[in-house]
XYZ file of C-alpha atoms in Angstrom:
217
model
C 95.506 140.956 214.882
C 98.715 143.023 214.841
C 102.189 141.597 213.510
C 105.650 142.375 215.250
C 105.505 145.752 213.342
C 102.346 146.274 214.257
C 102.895 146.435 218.133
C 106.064 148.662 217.497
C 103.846 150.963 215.565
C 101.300 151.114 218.364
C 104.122 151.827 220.601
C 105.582 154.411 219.262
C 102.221 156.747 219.589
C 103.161 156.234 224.018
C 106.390 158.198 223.025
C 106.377 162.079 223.554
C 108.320 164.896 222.357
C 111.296 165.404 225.061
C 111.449 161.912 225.865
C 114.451 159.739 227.038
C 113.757 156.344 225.747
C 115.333 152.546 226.454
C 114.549 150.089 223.821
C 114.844 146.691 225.160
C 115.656 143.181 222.435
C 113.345 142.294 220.060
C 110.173 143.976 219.073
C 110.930 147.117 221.080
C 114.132 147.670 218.694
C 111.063 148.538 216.028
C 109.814 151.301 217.672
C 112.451 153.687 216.792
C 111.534 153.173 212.808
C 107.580 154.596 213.859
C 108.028 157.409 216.121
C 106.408 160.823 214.614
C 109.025 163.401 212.841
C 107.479 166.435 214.198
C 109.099 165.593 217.435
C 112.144 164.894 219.169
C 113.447 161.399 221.051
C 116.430 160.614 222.009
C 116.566 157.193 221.989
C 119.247 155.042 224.832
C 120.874 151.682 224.614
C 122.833 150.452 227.469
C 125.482 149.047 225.491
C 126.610 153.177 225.358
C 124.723 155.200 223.056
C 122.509 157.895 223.406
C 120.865 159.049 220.191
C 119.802 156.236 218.064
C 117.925 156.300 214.908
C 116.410 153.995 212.665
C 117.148 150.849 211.131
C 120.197 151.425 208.454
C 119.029 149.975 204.980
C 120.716 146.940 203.418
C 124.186 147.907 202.360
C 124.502 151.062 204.046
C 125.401 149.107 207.883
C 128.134 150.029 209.870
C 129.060 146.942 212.030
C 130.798 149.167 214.429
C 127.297 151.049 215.703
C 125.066 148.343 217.214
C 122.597 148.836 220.211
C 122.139 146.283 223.054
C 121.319 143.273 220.665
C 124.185 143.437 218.475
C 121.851 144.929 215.790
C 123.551 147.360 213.090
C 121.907 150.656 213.737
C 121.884 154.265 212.941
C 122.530 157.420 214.710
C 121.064 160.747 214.811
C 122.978 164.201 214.803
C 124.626 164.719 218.442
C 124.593 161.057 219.271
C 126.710 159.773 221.577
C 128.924 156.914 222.475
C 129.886 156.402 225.757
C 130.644 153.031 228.156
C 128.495 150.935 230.592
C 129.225 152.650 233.642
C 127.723 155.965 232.157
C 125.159 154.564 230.790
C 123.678 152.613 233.784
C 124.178 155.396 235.743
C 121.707 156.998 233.167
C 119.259 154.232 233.804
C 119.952 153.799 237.892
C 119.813 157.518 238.215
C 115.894 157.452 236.511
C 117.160 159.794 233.732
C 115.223 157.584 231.138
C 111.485 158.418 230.944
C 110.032 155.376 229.323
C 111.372 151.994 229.302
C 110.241 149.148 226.390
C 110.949 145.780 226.951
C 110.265 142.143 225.699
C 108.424 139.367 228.115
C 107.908 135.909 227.841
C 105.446 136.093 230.483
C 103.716 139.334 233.171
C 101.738 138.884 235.701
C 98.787 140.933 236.337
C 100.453 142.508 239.571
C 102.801 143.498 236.938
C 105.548 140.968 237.915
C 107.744 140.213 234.307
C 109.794 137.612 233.971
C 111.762 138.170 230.213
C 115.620 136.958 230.988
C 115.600 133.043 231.770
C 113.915 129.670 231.072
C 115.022 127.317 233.199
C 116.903 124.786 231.637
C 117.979 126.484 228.936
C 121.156 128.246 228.185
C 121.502 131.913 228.642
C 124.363 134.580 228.885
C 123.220 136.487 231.958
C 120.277 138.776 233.144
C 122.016 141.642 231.210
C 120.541 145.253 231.626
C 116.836 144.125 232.135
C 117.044 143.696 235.896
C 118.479 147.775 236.321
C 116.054 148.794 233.870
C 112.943 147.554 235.431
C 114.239 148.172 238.974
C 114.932 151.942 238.168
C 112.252 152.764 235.669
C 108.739 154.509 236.547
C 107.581 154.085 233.244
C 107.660 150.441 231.616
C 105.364 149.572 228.129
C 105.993 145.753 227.789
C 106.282 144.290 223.951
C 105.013 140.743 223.651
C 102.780 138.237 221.742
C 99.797 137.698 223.939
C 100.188 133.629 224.023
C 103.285 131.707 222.996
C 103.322 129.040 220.315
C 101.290 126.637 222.123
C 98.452 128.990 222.539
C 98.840 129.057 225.716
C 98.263 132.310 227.658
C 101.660 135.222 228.162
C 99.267 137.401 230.908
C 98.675 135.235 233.950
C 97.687 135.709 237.379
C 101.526 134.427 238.382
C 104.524 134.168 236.620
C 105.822 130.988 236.033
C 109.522 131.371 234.831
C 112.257 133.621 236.937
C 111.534 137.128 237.776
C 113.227 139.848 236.298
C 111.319 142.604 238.521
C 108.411 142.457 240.603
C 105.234 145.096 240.550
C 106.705 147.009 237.739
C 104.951 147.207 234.270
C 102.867 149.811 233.790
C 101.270 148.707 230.085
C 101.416 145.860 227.588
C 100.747 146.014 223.794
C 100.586 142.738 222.486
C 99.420 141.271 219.378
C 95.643 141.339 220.536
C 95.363 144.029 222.409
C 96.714 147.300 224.776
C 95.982 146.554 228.801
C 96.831 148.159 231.921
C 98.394 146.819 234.722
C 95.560 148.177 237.440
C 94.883 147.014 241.160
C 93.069 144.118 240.184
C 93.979 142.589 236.776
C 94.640 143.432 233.337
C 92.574 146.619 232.587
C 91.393 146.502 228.812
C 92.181 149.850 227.057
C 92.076 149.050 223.190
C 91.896 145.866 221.095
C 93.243 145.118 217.915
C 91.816 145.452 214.651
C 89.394 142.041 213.697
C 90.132 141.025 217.382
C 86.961 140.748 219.778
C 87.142 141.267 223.039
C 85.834 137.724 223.624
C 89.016 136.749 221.772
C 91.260 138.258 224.141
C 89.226 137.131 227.610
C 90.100 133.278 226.203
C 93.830 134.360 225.263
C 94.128 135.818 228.935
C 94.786 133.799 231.824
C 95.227 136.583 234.182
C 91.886 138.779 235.573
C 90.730 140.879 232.837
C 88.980 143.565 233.679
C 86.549 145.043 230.391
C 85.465 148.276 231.000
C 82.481 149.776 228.771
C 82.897 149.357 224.764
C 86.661 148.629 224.072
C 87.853 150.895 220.962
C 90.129 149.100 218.259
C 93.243 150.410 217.551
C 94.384 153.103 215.830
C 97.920 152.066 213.824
């Protein structure tokens, strides 16, 4: 079973050279630290900068460069700083190729809800709601239960939507699926995970497909 890192790490291998790429909070903010050096991303945070690189390392943070989350960062030569209107006119306009984000729960129409729990105090919807209505290509980040155990991939979301029919993939700890016409489509599972394993940790359809190859990290 894969850790945080893990699922960033399996991520990054879905980025290509030429890419535009929106990391969203949380695990997704890992990916940047895994993507190959033999090609080149440019890497977009709504907060207004295009051109991010890795995590800095303790002591060398600069608290004035942070992406979306209000995490220190790095950037790359040619970054660039600019404010929100430019940048969600990036994201509106569909100039980013491939959108990561967080979810507390998808459904296997590929419905995500990842903003609000009812209830519960929160800031606003933020960027998520542009991103996911203007993307054509969205890889979802997420444990694959929450710390109940109970199921993140059902047949209907339960908490507020943040986009309907949208998400395209999902890595989670347990495994890589496919939002198809019918369900979650198995495509890998993780290493020591059996695909048994995941059919009990799934509430939505799963569809299994032939042997299922473990990951590659």
């Amino acid at each position: 079973m894969l850790d945080k890192t893990g699922i960033a790490k399996r991520i990054a291998k879905e980025v290509k050279d030429g890419y535009y790429v929106n990391l969203g909070i949380g695990i997704p903010t890992l990916v940047a630290n895994y993507v190959r050096s033999d090609i080149e991303v440019e890497f977009q945070s709504e907060n207004g900068v295009l051109g991010m690189g890795p995590f800095p390392f303790e002591g060398e943070e600069d608290a004035d460069i942070i992406n979306a989350g209000k995490q220190t960062i790095t950037t790359l030569a040619g970054a660039s700083f600019f404010d929100s209107a430019l940048s969600f006119s990036m994201i509106r306009g569909q100039h980013v190729d491939l959108t990561i984000l967080g979810a507390m729960e998808v459904a296997e129409n590929g419905d995500i809800a990842n903003w609000k729990i009812p209830g519960k105090m929160v800031k606003g919807m933020g960027g998520a709601m542009d991103l996911v209505a203007s993307a054509e290509n969205i890889i979802v980040a997420m444990m694959h239960t929450n710390k109940k155990g109970e199921s993140k991939l059902l047949k209907q979301c339960s908490l507020p939507l943040t986009g309907v029919g949208c998400v395209k993939k999902i890595v989670t700890n347990m495994a890589v699926l496919e939002v198809a016409n019918m369900g979650f489509k198995l495509l890998e599972r993780a290493p020591g995970v059996t695909v048994e394993a995941i059919k009990e940790a799934t509430e939505g359809n799963l569809i299994v497909e032939g042997d299922i190859p473990e990951m590659n990290i």
